[in-house]
mmCIF file of C-alpha atoms in Angstrom:
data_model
loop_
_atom_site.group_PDB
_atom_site.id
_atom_site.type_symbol
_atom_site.label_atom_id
_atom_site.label_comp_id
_atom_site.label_asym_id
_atom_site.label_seq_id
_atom_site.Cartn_x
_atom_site.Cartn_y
_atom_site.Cartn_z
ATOM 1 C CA UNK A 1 116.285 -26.051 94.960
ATOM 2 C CA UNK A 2 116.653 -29.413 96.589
ATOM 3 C CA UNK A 3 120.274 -28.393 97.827
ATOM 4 C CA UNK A 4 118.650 -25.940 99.712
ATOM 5 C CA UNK A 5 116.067 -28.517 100.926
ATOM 6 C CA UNK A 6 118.946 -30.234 102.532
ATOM 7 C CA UNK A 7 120.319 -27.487 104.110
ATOM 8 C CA UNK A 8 117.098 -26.779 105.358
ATOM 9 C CA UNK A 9 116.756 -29.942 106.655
ATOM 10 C CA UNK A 10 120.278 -30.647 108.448
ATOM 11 C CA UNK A 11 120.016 -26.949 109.835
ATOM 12 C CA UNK A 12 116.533 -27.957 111.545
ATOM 13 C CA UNK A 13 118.216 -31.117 113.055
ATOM 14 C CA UNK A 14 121.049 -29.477 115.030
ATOM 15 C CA UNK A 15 118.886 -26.428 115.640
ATOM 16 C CA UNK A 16 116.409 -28.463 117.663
ATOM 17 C CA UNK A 17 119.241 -30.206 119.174
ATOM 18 C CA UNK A 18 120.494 -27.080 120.541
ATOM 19 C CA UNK A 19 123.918 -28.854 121.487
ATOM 20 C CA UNK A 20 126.490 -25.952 122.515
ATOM 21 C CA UNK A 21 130.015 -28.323 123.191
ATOM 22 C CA UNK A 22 132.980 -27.891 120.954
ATOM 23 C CA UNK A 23 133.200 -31.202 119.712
ATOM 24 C CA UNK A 24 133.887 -32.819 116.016
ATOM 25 C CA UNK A 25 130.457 -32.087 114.459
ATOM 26 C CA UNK A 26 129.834 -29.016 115.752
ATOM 27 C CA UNK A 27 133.350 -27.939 114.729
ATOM 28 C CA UNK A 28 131.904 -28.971 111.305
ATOM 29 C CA UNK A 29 128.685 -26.829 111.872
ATOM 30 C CA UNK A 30 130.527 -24.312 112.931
ATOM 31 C CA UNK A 31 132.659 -24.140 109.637
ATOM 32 C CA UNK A 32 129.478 -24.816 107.333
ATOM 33 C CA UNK A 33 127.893 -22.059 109.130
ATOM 34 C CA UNK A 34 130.772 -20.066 108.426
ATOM 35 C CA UNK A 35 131.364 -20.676 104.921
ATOM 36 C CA UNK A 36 127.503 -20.537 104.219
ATOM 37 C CA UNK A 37 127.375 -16.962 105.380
ATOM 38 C CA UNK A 38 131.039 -15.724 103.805
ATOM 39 C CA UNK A 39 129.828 -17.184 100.868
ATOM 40 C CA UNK A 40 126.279 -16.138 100.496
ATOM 41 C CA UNK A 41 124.765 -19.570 99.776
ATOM 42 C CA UNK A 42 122.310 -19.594 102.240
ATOM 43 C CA UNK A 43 120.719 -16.624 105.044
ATOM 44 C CA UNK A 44 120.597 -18.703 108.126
ATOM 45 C CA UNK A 45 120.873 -16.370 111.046
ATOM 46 C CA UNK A 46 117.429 -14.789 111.164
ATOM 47 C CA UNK A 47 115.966 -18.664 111.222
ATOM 48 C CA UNK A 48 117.821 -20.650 113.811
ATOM 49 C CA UNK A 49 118.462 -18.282 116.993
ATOM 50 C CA UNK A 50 119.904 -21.578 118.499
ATOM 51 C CA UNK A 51 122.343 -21.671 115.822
ATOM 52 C CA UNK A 52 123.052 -18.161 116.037
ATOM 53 C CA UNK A 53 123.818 -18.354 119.694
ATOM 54 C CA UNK A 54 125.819 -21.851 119.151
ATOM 55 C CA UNK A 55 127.875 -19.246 116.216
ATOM 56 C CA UNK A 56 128.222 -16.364 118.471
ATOM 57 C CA UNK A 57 129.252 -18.074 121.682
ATOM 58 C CA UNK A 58 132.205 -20.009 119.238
ATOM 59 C CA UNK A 59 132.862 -17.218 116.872
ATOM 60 C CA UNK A 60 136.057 -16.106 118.916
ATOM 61 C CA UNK A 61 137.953 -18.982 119.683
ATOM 62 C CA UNK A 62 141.534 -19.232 118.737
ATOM 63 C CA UNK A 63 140.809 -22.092 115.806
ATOM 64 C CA UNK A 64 137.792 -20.120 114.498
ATOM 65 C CA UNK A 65 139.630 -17.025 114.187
ATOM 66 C CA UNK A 66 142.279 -18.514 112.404
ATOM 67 C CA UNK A 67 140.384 -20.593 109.724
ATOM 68 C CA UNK A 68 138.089 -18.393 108.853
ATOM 69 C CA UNK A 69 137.206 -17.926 105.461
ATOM 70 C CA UNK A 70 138.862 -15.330 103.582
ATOM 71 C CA UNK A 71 142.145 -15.250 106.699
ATOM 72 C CA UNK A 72 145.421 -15.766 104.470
ATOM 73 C CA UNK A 73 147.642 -18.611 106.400
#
């Protein structure tokens, strides 16, 4: 339960930051996001529009595409 605390409480922070650039950490977001969702850990969508937006507007770039979880390399 406290794992999910954490998530709770790092998904707040960039949801009320509502930042929308490409850089470094929301690259990282964007993966944790990712992996989150492909792996079932944690149901994050209906909660955070902003993140769901920040996901959506990312979701088909070139490096997203091709790391996704579950793409063979």
């Amino acid at each position: 339960k406290n794992h999910f605390n954490r998530i709770q409480n790092v998904l707040n922070w960039f949801e009320e930051q509502n930042d929308q650039s490409w850089n470094l950490s929301n690259q990282w977001l964007y993966c944790s996001l990712e992996w989150m969702e492909f792996r079932q850990i944690y149901s994050w969508k209906k909660n955070y529009s902003n993140l769901l937006s920040f996901f959506e507007i990312n979701q088909n770039k070139p490096e997203a595409i091709s790391t996704a979880p579950g793409v063979q390399g």
